[in-house]
Short mmCIF file of C-alpha atoms and ligand atoms in Angstrom, two decimals:
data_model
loop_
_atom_site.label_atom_id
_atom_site.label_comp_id
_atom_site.label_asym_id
_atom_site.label_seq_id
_atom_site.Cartn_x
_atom_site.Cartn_y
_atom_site.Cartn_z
CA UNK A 1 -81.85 28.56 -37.14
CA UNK A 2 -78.63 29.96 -35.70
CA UNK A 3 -78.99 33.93 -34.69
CA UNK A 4 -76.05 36.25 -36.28
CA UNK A 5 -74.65 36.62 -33.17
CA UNK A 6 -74.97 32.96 -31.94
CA UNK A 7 -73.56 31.99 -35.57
CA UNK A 8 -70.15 34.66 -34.86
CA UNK A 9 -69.99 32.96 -31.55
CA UNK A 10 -70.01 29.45 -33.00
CA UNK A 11 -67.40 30.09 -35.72
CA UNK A 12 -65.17 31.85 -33.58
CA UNK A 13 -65.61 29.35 -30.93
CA UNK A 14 -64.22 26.99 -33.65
CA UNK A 15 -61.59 28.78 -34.89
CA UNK A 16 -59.76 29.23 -31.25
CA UNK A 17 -59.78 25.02 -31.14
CA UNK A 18 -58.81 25.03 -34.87
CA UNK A 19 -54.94 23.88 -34.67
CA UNK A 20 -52.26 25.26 -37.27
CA UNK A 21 -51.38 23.06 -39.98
CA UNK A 22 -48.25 21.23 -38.85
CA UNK A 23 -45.60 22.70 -41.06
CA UNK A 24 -45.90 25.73 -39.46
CA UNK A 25 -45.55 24.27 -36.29
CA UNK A 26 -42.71 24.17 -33.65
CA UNK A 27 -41.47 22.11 -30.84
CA UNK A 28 -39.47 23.03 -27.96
CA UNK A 29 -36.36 20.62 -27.79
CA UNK A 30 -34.27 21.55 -24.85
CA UNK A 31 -31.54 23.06 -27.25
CA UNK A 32 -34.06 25.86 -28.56
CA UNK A 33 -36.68 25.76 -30.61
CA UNK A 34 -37.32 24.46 -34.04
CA UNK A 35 -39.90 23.54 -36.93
CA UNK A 36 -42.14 20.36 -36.53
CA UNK A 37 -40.59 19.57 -40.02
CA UNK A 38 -37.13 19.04 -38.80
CA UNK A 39 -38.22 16.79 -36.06
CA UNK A 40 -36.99 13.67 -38.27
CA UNK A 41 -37.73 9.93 -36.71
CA UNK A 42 -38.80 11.01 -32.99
CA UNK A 43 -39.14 8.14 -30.41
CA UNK A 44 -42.42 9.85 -27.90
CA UNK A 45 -41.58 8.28 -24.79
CA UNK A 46 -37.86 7.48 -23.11
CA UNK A 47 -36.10 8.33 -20.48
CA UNK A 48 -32.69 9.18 -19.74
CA UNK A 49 -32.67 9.26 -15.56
CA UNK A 50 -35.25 8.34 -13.38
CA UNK A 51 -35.16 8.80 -10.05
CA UNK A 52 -37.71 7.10 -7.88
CA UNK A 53 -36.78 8.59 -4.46
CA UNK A 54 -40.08 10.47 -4.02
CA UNK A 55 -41.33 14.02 -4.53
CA UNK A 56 -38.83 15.03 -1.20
CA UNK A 57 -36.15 14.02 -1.82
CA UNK A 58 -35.35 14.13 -5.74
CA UNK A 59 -33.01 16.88 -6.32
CA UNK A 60 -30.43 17.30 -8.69
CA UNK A 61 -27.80 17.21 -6.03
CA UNK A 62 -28.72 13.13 -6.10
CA UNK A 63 -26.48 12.49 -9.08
CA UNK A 64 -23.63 13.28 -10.78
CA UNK A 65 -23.99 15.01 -14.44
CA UNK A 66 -20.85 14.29 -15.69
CA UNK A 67 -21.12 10.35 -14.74
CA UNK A 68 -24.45 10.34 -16.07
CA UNK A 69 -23.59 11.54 -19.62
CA UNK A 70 -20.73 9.25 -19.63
CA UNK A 71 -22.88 6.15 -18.86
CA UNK A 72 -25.97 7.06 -21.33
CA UNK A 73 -24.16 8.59 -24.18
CA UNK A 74 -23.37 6.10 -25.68
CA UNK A 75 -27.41 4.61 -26.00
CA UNK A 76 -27.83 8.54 -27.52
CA UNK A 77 -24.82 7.68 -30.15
CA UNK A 78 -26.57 4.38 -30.89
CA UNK A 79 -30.20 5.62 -31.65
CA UNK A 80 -28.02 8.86 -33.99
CA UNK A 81 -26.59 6.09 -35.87
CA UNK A 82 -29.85 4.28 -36.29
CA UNK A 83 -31.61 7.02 -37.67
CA UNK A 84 -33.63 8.79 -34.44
CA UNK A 85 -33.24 12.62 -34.77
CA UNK A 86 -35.78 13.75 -31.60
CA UNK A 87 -36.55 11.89 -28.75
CA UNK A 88 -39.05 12.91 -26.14
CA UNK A 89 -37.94 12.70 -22.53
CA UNK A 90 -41.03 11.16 -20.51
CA UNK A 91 -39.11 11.79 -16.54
CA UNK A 92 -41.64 14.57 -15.08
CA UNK A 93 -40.65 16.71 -12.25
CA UNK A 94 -40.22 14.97 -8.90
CA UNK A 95 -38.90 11.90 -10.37
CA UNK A 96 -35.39 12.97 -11.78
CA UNK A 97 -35.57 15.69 -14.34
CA UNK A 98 -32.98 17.26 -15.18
CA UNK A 99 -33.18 19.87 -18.04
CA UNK A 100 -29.55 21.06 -17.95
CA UNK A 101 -28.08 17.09 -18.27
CA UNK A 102 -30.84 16.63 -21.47
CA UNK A 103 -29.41 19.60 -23.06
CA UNK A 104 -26.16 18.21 -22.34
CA UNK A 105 -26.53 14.64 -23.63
CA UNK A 106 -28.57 16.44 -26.59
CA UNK A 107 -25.68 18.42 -27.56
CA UNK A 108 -23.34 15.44 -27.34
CA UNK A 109 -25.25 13.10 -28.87
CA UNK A 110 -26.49 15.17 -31.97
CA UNK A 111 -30.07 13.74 -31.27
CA UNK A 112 -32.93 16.44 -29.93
CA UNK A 113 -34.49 15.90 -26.78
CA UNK A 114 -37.86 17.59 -25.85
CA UNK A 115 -38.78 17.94 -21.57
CA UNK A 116 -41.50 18.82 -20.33
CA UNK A 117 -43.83 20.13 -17.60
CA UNK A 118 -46.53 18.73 -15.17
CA UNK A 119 -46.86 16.39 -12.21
CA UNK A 120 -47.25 12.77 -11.78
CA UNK A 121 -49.90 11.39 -10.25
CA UNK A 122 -49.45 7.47 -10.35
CA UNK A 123 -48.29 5.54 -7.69
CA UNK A 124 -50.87 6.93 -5.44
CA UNK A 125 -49.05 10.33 -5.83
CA UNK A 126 -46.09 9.48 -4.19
CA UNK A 127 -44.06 11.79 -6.36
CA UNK A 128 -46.70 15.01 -6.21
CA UNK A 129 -44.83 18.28 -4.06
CA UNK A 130 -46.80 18.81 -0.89
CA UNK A 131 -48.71 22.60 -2.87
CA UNK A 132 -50.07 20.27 -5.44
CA UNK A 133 -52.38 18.89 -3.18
CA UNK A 134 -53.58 22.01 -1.88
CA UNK A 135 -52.97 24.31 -4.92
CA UNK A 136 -55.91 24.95 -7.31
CA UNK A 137 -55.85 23.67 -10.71
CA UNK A 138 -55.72 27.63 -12.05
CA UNK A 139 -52.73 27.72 -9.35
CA UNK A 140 -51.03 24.24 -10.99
CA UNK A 141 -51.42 25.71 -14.51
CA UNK A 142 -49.93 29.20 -13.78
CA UNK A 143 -46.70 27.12 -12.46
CA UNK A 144 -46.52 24.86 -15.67
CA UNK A 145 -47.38 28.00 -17.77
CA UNK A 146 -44.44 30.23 -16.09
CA UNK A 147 -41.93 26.58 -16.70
CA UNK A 148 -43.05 27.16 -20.77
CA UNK A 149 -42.71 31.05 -20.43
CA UNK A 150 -39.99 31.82 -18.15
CA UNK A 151 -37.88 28.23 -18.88
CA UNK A 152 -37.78 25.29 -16.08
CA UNK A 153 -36.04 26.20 -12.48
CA UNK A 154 -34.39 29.39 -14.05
CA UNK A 155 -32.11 27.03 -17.04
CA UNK A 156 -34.05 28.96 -19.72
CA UNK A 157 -34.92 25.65 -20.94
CA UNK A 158 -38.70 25.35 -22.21
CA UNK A 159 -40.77 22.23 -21.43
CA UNK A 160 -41.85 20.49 -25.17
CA UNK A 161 -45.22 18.63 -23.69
CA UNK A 162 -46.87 18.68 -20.66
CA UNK A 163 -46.64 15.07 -18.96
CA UNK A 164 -49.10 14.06 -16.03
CA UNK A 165 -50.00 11.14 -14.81
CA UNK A 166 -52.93 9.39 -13.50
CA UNK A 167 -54.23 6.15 -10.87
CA UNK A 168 -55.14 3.14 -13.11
CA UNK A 169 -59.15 3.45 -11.79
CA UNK A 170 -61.74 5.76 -12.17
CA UNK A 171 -59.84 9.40 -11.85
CA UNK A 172 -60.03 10.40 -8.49
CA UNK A 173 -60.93 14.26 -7.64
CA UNK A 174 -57.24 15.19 -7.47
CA UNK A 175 -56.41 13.46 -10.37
CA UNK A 176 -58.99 15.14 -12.27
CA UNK A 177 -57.50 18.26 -11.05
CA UNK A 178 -54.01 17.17 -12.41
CA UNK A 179 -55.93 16.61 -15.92
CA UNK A 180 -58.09 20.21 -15.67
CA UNK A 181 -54.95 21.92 -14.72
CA UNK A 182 -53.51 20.07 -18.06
CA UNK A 183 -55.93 21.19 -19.88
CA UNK A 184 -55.81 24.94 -19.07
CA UNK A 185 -51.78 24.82 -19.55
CA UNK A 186 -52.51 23.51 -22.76
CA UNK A 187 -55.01 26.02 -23.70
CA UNK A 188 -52.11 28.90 -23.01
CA UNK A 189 -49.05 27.26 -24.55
CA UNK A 190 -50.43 25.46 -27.14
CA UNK A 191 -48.59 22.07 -25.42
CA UNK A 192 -49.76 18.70 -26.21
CA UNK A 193 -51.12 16.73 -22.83
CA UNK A 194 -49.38 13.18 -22.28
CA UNK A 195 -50.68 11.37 -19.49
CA UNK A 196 -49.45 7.99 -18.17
CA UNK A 197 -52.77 6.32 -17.99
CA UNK A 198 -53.02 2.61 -19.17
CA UNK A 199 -56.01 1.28 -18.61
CA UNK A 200 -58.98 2.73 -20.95
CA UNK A 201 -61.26 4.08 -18.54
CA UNK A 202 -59.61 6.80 -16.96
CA UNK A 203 -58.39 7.72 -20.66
CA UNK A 204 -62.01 7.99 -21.91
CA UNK A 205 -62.42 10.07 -18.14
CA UNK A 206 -59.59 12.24 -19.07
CA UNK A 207 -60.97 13.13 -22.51
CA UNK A 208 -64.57 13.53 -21.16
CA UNK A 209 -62.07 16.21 -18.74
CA UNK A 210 -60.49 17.94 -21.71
CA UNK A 211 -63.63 18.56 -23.66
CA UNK A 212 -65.77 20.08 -20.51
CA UNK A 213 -62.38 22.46 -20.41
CA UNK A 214 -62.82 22.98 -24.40
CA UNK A 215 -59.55 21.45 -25.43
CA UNK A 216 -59.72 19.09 -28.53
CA UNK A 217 -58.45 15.21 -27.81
CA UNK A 218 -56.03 15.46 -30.35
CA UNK A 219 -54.32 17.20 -27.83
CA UNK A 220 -54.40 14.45 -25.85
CA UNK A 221 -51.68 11.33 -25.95
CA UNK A 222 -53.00 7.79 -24.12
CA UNK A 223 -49.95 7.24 -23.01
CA UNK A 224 -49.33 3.65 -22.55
CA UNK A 225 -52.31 2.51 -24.08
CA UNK A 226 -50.20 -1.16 -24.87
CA UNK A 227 -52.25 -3.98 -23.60
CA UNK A 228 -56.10 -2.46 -24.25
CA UNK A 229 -58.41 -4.00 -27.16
CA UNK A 230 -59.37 -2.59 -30.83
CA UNK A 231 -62.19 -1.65 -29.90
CA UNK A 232 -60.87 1.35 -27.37
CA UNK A 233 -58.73 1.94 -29.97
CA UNK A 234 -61.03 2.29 -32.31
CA UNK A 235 -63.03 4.46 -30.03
CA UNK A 236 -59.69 6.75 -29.23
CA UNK A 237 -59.38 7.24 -32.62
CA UNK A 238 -62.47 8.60 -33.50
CA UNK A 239 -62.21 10.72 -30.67
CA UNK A 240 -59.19 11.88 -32.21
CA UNK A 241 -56.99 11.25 -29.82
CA UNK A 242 -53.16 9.44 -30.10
CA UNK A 243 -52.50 6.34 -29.50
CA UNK A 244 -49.44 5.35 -27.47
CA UNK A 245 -47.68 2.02 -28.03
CA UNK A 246 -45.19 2.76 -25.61
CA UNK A 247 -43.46 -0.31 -24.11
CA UNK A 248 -41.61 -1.89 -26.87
CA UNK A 249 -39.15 -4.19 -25.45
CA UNK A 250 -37.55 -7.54 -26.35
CA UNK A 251 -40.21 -9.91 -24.66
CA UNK A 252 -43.50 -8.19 -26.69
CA UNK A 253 -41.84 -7.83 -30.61
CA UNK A 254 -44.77 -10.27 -31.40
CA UNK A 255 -47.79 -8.45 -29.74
CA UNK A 256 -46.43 -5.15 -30.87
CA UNK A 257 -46.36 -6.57 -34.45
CA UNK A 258 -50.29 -7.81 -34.20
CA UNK A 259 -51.20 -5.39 -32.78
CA UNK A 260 -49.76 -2.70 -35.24
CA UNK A 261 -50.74 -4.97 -38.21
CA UNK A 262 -54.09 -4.87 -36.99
CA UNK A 263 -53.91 -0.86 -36.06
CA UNK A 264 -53.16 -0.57 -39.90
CA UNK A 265 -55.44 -3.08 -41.43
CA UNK A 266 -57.95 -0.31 -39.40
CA UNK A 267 -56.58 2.49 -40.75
CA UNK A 268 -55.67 3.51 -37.35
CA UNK A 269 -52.14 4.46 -38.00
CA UNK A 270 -52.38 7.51 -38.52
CA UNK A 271 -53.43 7.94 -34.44
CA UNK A 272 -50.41 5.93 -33.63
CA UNK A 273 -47.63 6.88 -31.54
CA UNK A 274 -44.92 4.16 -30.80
CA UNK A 275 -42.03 4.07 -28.24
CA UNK A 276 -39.77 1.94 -25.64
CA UNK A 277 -40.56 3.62 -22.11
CA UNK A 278 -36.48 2.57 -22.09
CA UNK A 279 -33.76 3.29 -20.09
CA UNK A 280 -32.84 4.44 -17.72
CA UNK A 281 -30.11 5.70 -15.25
CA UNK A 282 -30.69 5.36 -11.40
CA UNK A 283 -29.63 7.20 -9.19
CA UNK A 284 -30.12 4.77 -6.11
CA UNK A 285 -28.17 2.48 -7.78
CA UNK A 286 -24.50 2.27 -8.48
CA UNK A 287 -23.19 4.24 -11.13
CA UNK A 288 -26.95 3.79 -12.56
CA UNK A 289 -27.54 0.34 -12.28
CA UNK A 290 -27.84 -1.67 -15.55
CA UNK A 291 -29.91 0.08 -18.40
CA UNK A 292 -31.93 -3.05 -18.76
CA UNK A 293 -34.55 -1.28 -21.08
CA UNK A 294 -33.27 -1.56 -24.33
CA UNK A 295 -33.95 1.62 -26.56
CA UNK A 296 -32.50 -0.16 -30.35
CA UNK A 297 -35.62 -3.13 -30.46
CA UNK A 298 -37.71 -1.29 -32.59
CA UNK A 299 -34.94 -0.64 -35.06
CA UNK A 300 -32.94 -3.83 -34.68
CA UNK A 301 -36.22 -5.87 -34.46
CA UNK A 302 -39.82 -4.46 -35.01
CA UNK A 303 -38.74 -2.86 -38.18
CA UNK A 304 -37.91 -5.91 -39.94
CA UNK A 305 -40.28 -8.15 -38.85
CA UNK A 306 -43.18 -5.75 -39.79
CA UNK A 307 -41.57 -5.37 -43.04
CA UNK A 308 -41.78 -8.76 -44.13
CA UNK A 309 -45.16 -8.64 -43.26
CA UNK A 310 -46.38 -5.85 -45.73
CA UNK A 311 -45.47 -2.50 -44.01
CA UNK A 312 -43.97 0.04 -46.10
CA UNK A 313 -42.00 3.35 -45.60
CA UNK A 314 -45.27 5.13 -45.77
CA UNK A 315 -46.22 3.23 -42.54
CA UNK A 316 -43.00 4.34 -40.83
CA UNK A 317 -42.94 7.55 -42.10
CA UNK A 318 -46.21 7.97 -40.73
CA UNK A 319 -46.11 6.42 -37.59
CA UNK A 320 -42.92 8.08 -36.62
CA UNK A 321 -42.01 11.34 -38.38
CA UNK A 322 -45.47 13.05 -39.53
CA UNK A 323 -47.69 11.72 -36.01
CA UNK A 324 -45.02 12.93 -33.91
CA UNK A 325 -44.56 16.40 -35.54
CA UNK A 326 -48.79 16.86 -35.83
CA UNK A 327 -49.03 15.38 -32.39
CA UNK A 328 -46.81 17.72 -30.73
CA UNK A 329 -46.71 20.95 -32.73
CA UNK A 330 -47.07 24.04 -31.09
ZN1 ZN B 401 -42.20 6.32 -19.06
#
């Protein structure tokens, strides 16, 4: 039997993990914040500018703002018109993020952008700063903590996620500090954790993470978790962690169709999280390069074909208004 004390413990333990229902959440787009409710159709994972210079060299002062807006406006206008009110922009630091143009592009285009905060570790952390190698992952949180308190680089503008990334393998022991750190920002901010991940074992590693730090994995998105079987799905989902679909594009309409028909025959859709990983503008390149990821396909082409095969509005509204707003909710 449970002492008194042990019980208090226990319950209060709980309570602390315990997340607010999501209508009285917020999210933090770049223009300010506002209730999950008002999110509307919100595509989890784009990108407006990426910028794949490495962690030295990726500055602002690489691009132009004004020719930027000009060239991806227009995609912004597009989604409006199709219906996408909040879009979540995946660039982390070090690659191209730029709060100020997202609030700018945001204002222009009517639709609400969320940024966010954290480091990258992919690409054999090519696009970490030198300190996050040597920092602590107390030291790494305090940082993304002061980006959600104080605003990003002195804009004012408030990260809406926390976005880290991780090696495809088995995490290594700086990568697992990139997840802890994750996991203590989360704990003070209330931010949801995406992580660029892929493959299913270092997602299950970077749950096993979350929980040792006491963090739930709903807070947790497996970001690109395209190309895994049901059964890690299945397994994510009990955990209780979202689901990422996150590479929509116009050569995979058919796999993300199965795959979402069988996510629903499951009764997994409610874990579901579905984007393009489009875009995006290029600094390198002139004037951008070609924006050969197309952000429309799920409108113009996974909507109807699921729809003649026996989803309804309750599957959309699920899948991208309500798991949006509960998954990233402060
Ligand atoms: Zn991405």
């Amino acid at each position: 039997m449970l002492s008194r004390r042990h019980f208090l413990r226990s319950a209060l333990a709980g309570m602390c993990l315990v997340r607010k229902p999501a209508r009285k959440r917020i999210v933090h787009a770049v223009t300010g914040p506002l209730p999950v409710v008002d999110m509307g159709l919100t595509l989890i994972h784009e990108h407006m500018l990426v910028d794949f210079v490495g962690a030295e060299k990726a500055t602002p002062g690489r691009w132009n703002r004004a020719d930027v807006v000009v060239k991806m406006l227009p995609y912004l206008r597009e989604l409006k018109r199709l219906g996408c009110q909040t879009l979540l922009d995946c660039t982390p630091a070090f690659l191209g993020k730029d709060p100020l143009l997202l609030r700018e592009l945001s204002e222009k285009s009517g639709v609400r952008i969320l940024t966010n905060t954290g480091y990258y570790g992919a690409a054999d952390n090519k696009f970490l700063p030198p300190h996050a190698f040597t920092e602590t992952a107390d030291q790494l949180a305090d940082r993304w903590v002061a980006d959600f308190t104080n605003g990003i680089d002195g804009t004012g503008i408030r990260p809406g996620f926390i976005k880290i990334s991780v090696n495809p393998g088995t995490l290594s022991d700086l990568h697992r500090k990139l997840v802890t750190a994750a996991a203590r920002t989360h704990k003070r901010t209330g931010l949801t954790i995406c992580s660029h991940t892929g493959p299913y074992v270092p997602a299950f590693e970077q749950i096993e993470v979350l929980k040792q730090e006491g963090v739930r994995p709903d807070a947790f998105v497996w970001t690109h978790a395209q190309g895994n079987n049901m059964v890690h799905y299945a397994r994510a989902v009990r955990e209780g962690t979202w689901v990422s679909m996150d590479g929509l594009d116009n050569t995979n309409v058919s796999t993300y169709a199965e795959t979402l028909l069988l996510m629903k025959e499951n009764r997994f859709l409610h874990r579901t999280l579905l984007s393009h990983d489009a875009g995006w503008y290029d600094p390198a390149k002139p004037n951008g390069g070609t924006i050969d990821r197309d952000y429309a396909v799920l409108f113009k082409r996974l909507m109807p074909d699921l729809n003649k095969r026996g989803f309804t509005r309750k599957d959309w509204r699920q899948i991208m208004v309500d798991n949006p707003a509960d998954a990233f909710g402060v």
